[in-house]
Short mmCIF file of C-alpha atoms and ligand atoms in Angstrom, two decimals:
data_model
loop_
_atom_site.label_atom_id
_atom_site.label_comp_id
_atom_site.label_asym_id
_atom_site.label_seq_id
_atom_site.Cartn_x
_atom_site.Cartn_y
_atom_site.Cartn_z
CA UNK A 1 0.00 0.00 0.00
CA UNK A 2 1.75 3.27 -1.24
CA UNK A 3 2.14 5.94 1.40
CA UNK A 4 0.63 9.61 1.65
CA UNK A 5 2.67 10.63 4.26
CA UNK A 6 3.61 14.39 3.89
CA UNK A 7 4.34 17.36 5.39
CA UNK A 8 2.93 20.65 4.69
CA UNK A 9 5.02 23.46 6.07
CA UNK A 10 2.53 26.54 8.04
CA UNK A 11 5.80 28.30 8.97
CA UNK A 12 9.60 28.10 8.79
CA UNK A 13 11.04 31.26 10.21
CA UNK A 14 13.64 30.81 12.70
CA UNK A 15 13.57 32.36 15.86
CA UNK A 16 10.68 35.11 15.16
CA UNK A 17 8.50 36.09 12.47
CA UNK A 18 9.86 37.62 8.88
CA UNK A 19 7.60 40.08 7.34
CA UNK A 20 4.47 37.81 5.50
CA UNK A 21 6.17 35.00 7.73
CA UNK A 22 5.21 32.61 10.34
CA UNK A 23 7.17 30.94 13.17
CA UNK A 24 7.52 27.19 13.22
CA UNK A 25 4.86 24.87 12.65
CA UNK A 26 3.45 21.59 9.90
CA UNK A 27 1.11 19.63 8.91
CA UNK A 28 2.06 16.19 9.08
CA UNK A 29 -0.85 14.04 7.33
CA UNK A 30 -1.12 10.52 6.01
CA UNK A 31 -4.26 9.61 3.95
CA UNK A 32 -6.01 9.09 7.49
CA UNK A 33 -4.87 11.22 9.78
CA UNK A 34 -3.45 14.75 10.44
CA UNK A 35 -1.05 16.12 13.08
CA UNK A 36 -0.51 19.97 13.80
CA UNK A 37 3.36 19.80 14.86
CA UNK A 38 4.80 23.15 16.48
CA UNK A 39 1.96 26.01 17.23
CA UNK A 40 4.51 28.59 16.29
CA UNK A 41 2.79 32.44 15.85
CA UNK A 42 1.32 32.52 12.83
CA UNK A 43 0.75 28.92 12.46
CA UNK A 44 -3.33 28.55 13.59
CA UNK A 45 -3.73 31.06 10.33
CA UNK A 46 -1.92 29.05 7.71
CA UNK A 47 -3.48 25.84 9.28
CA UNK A 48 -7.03 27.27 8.40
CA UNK A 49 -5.99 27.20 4.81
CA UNK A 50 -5.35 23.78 4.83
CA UNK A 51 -8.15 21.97 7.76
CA UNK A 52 -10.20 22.77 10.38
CA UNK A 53 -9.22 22.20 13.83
CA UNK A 54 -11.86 19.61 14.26
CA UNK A 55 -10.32 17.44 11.29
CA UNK A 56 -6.79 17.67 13.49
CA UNK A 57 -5.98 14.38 14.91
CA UNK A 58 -3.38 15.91 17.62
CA UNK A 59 -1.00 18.70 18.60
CA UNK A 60 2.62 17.54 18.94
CA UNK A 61 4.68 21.08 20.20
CA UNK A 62 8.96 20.23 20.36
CA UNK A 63 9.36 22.67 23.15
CA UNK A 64 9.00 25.75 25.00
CA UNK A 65 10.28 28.31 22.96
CA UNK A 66 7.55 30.73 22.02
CA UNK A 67 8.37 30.55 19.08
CA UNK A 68 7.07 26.58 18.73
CA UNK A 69 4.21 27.12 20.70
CA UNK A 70 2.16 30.29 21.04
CA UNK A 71 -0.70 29.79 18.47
CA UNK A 72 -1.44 27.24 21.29
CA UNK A 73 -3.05 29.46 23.67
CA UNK A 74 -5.32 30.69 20.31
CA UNK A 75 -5.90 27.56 18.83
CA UNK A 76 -7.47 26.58 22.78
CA UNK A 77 -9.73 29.57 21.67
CA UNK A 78 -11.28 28.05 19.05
CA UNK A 79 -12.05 24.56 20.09
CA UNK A 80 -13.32 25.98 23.61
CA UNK A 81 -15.86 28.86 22.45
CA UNK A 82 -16.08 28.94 18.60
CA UNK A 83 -15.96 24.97 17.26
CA UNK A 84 -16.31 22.54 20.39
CA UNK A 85 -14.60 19.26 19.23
CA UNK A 86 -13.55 16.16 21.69
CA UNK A 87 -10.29 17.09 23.46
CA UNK A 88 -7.48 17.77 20.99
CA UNK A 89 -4.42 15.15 22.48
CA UNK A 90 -1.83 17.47 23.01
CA UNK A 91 1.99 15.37 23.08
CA UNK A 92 4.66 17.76 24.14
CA UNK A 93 8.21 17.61 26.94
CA UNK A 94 6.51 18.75 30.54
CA UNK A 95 7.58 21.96 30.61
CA UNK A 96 5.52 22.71 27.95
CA UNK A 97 2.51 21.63 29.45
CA UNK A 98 3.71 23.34 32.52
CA UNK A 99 4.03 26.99 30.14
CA UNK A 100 0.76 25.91 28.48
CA UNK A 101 -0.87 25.53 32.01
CA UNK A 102 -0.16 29.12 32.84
CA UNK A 103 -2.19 30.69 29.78
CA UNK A 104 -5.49 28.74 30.53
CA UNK A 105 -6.42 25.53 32.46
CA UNK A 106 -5.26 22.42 30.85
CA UNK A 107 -7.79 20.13 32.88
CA UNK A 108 -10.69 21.93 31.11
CA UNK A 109 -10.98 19.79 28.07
CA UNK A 110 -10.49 21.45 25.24
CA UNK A 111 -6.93 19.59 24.84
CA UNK A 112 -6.01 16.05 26.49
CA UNK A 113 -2.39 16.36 27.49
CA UNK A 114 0.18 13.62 27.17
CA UNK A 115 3.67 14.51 28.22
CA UNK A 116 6.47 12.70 26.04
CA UNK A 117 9.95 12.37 26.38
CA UNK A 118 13.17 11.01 24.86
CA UNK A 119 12.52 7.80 23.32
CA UNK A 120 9.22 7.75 23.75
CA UNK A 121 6.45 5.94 21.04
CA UNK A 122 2.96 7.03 20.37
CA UNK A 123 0.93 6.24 17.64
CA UNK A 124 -1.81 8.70 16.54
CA UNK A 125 -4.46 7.37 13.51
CA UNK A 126 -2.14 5.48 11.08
CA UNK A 127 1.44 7.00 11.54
CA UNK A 128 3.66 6.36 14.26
CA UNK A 129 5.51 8.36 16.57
CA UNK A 130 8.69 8.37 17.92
CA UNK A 131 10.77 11.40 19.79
CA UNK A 132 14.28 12.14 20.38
CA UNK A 133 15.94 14.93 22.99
CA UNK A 134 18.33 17.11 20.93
CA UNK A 135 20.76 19.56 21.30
CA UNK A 136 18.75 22.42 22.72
CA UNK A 137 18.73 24.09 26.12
CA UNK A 138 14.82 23.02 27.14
CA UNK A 139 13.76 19.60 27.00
CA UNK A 140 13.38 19.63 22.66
CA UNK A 141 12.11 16.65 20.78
CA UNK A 142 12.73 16.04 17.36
CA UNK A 143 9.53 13.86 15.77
CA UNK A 144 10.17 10.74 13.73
CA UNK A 145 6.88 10.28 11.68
CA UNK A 146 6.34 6.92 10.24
CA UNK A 147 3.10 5.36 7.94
CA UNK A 148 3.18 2.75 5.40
CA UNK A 149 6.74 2.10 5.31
CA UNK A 150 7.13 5.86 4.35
CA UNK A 151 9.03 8.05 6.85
CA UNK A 152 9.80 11.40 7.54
CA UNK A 153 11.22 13.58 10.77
CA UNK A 154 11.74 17.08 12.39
CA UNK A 155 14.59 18.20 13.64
CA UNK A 156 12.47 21.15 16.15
CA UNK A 157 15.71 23.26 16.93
CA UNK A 158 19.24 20.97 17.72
CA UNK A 159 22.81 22.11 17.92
CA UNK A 160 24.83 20.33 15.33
CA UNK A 161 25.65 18.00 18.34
CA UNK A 162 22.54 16.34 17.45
CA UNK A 163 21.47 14.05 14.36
CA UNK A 164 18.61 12.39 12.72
CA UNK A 165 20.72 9.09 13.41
CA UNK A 166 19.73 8.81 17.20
CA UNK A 167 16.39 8.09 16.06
CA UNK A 168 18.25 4.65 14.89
CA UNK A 169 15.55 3.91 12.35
CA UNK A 170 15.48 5.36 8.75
CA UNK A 171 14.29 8.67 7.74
CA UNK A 172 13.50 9.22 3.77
CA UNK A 173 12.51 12.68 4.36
CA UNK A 174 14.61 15.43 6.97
CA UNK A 175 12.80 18.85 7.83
CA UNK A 176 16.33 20.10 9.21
CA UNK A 177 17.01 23.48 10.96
CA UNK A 178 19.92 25.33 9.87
CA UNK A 179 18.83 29.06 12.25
CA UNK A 180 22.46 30.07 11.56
CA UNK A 181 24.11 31.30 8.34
CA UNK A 182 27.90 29.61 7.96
CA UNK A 183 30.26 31.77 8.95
CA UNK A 184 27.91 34.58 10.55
CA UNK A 185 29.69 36.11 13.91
CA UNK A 186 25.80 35.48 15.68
CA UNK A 187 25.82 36.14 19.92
CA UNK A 188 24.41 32.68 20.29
CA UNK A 189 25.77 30.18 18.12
CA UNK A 190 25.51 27.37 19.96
CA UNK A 191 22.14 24.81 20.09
CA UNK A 192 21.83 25.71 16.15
CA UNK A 193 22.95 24.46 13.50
CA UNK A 194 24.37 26.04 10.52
CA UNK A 195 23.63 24.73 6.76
CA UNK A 196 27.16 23.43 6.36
CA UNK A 197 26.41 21.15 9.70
CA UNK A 198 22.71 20.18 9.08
CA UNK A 199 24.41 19.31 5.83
CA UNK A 200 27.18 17.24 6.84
CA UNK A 201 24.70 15.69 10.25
CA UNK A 202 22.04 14.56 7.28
CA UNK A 203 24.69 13.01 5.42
CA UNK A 204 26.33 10.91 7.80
CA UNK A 205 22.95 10.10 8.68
CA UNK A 206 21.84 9.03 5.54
CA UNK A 207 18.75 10.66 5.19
CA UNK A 208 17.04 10.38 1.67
CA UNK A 209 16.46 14.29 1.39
CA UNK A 210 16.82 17.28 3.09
CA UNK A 211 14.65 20.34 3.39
CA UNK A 212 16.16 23.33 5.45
CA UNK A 213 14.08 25.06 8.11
CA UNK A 214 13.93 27.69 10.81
CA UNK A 215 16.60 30.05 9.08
CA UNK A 216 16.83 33.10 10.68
CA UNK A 217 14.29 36.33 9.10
CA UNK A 218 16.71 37.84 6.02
CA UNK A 219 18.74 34.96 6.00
CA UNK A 220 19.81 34.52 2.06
CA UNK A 221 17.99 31.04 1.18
CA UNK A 222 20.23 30.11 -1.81
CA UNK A 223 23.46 30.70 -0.30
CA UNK A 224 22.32 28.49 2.55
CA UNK A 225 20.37 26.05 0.56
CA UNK A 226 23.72 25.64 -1.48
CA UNK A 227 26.07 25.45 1.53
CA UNK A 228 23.99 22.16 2.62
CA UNK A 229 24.15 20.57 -0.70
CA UNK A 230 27.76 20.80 -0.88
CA UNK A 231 27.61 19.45 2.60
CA UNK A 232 24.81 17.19 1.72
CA UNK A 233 26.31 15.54 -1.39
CA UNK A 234 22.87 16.32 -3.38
CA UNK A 235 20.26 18.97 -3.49
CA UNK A 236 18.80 19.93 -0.79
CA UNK A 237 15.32 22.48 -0.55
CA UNK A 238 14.65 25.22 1.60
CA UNK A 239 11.41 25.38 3.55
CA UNK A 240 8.31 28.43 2.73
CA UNK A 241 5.05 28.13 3.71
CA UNK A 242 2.72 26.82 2.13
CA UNK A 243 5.30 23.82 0.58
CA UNK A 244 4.34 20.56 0.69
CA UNK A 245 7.03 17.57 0.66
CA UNK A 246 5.98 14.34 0.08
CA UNK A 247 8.09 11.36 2.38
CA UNK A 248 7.37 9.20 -0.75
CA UNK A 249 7.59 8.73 -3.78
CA UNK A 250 10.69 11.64 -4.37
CA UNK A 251 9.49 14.36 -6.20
CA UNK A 252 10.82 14.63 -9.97
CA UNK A 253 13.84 16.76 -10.11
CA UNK A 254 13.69 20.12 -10.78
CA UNK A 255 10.50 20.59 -9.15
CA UNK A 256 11.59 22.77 -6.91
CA UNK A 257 14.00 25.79 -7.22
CA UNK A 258 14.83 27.56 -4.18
ZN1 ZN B 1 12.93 28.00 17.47
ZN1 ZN B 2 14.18 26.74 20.59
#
């Protein structure tokens, strides 16, 4: 049975918004079932383009950067007062649901919580779920998505200290943050990764292909997208809302210029 396992991208921008942009957050769907992963600002309005919360399986947030999470506390708006569903699961580290449970009261119902750590499993409709702490100063969990045989993951934001291969299973399709530009002179370089090391981590990892995510607002997304190819050994796309990357089958070349 062929796989529809995909991943629709709501917003990419690293760190905080770019003009037009969004924060992080996807839509990871199979032909069954959909999963909202990272509530980053700007997110809930992208999502609305694409389904409604009621047809959203569950909420998987990496961690509690605000800029993963905040459509959260809007998103809890809608499904409490404007379109009552069943409680939304919501899978996320503890301090997250700690953070979340300071906005509004997580024991109302409008989300069913269901802390996760490192190496954890869950399965939500048809695809599988598996998370792995990376190299990020609050408990962060990168998201190993799996459905048919077809597989993709999210890095959520990781050092370079960090790769896809602790996940120890294989991964046909990376969403990979590179916040940093190679070679910038940035005040906190560390628990980010560059393109040159998301590159060279997705590589060694052998990872089928790469998309680039989280760049910081103004970064230049053909030098970086090039910097990880040469790292990479192939080519390698750069996330924008609105793009959709299927785990499988590859695209046909050329489909995509960055
Ligand atoms: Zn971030
Ligand atoms: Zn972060």
């Amino acid at each position: 049975v062929p796989s529809d396992l995909s991943i629709t991208v709501l917003g990419c921008d690293g760190t905080y918004p770019a003009p037009d942009g969004a924060c992080s957050g996807y839509l990871v769907r199979s032909g069954t079932t959909t999963i909202w992963l990272d509530a980053g600002s700007g997110t809930l309005a992208e999502l609305q383009r694409h389904v409604r919360l009621a047809d959203v399986d569950a909420v998987v947030i990496s961690h509690r950067h605000p800029d993963h999470w905040l459509d959260l506390a809007l998103a809890r708006n809608v499904v409490r007062y404007i379109q009552p569903r069943p409680p939304l699961p919501l899978l996320a580290p503890t301090s997250l649901l700690d953070d979340a449970a300071t906005m509004f009261d997580l024991d109302e119902g409008s989300f069913e919580p269901d802390d996760v750590a490192d190496g954890d499993h869950r399965r939500v409709g048809d695809i599988d779920l598996r998370f792995s702490r990376t190299d990020h100063p609050p408990v962060t969990l990168a998201v190993h998505c799996q459905s048919a045989g077809a597989t993709l993951a999210y890095s959520a934001d990781t050092g370079g200290e960090w790769s896809m291969a602790a996940f120890g299973v294989p991964v046909d399709l990376a969403i990979w943050e590179a916040t940093y530009p190679d070679g910038g002179n940035h005040v906190r370089r560390r628990h980010h990764a560059t393109p040159t090391e998301t590159g060279t981590n997705a590589r060694d990892a052998g990872v089928g292909r790469l998309v680039l995510t989280h760049l910081l607002p103004g970064t230049d997304h053909g030098v970086a997208g090039r910097a990880a190819a040469d790292a990479f050994g192939a080519d390698v796309d750069v996330a924008r809302p609105g793009a959709r990357f299927a785990a499988s089958p590859p695209p046909p070349p050329n489909q995509e210029t960055p």
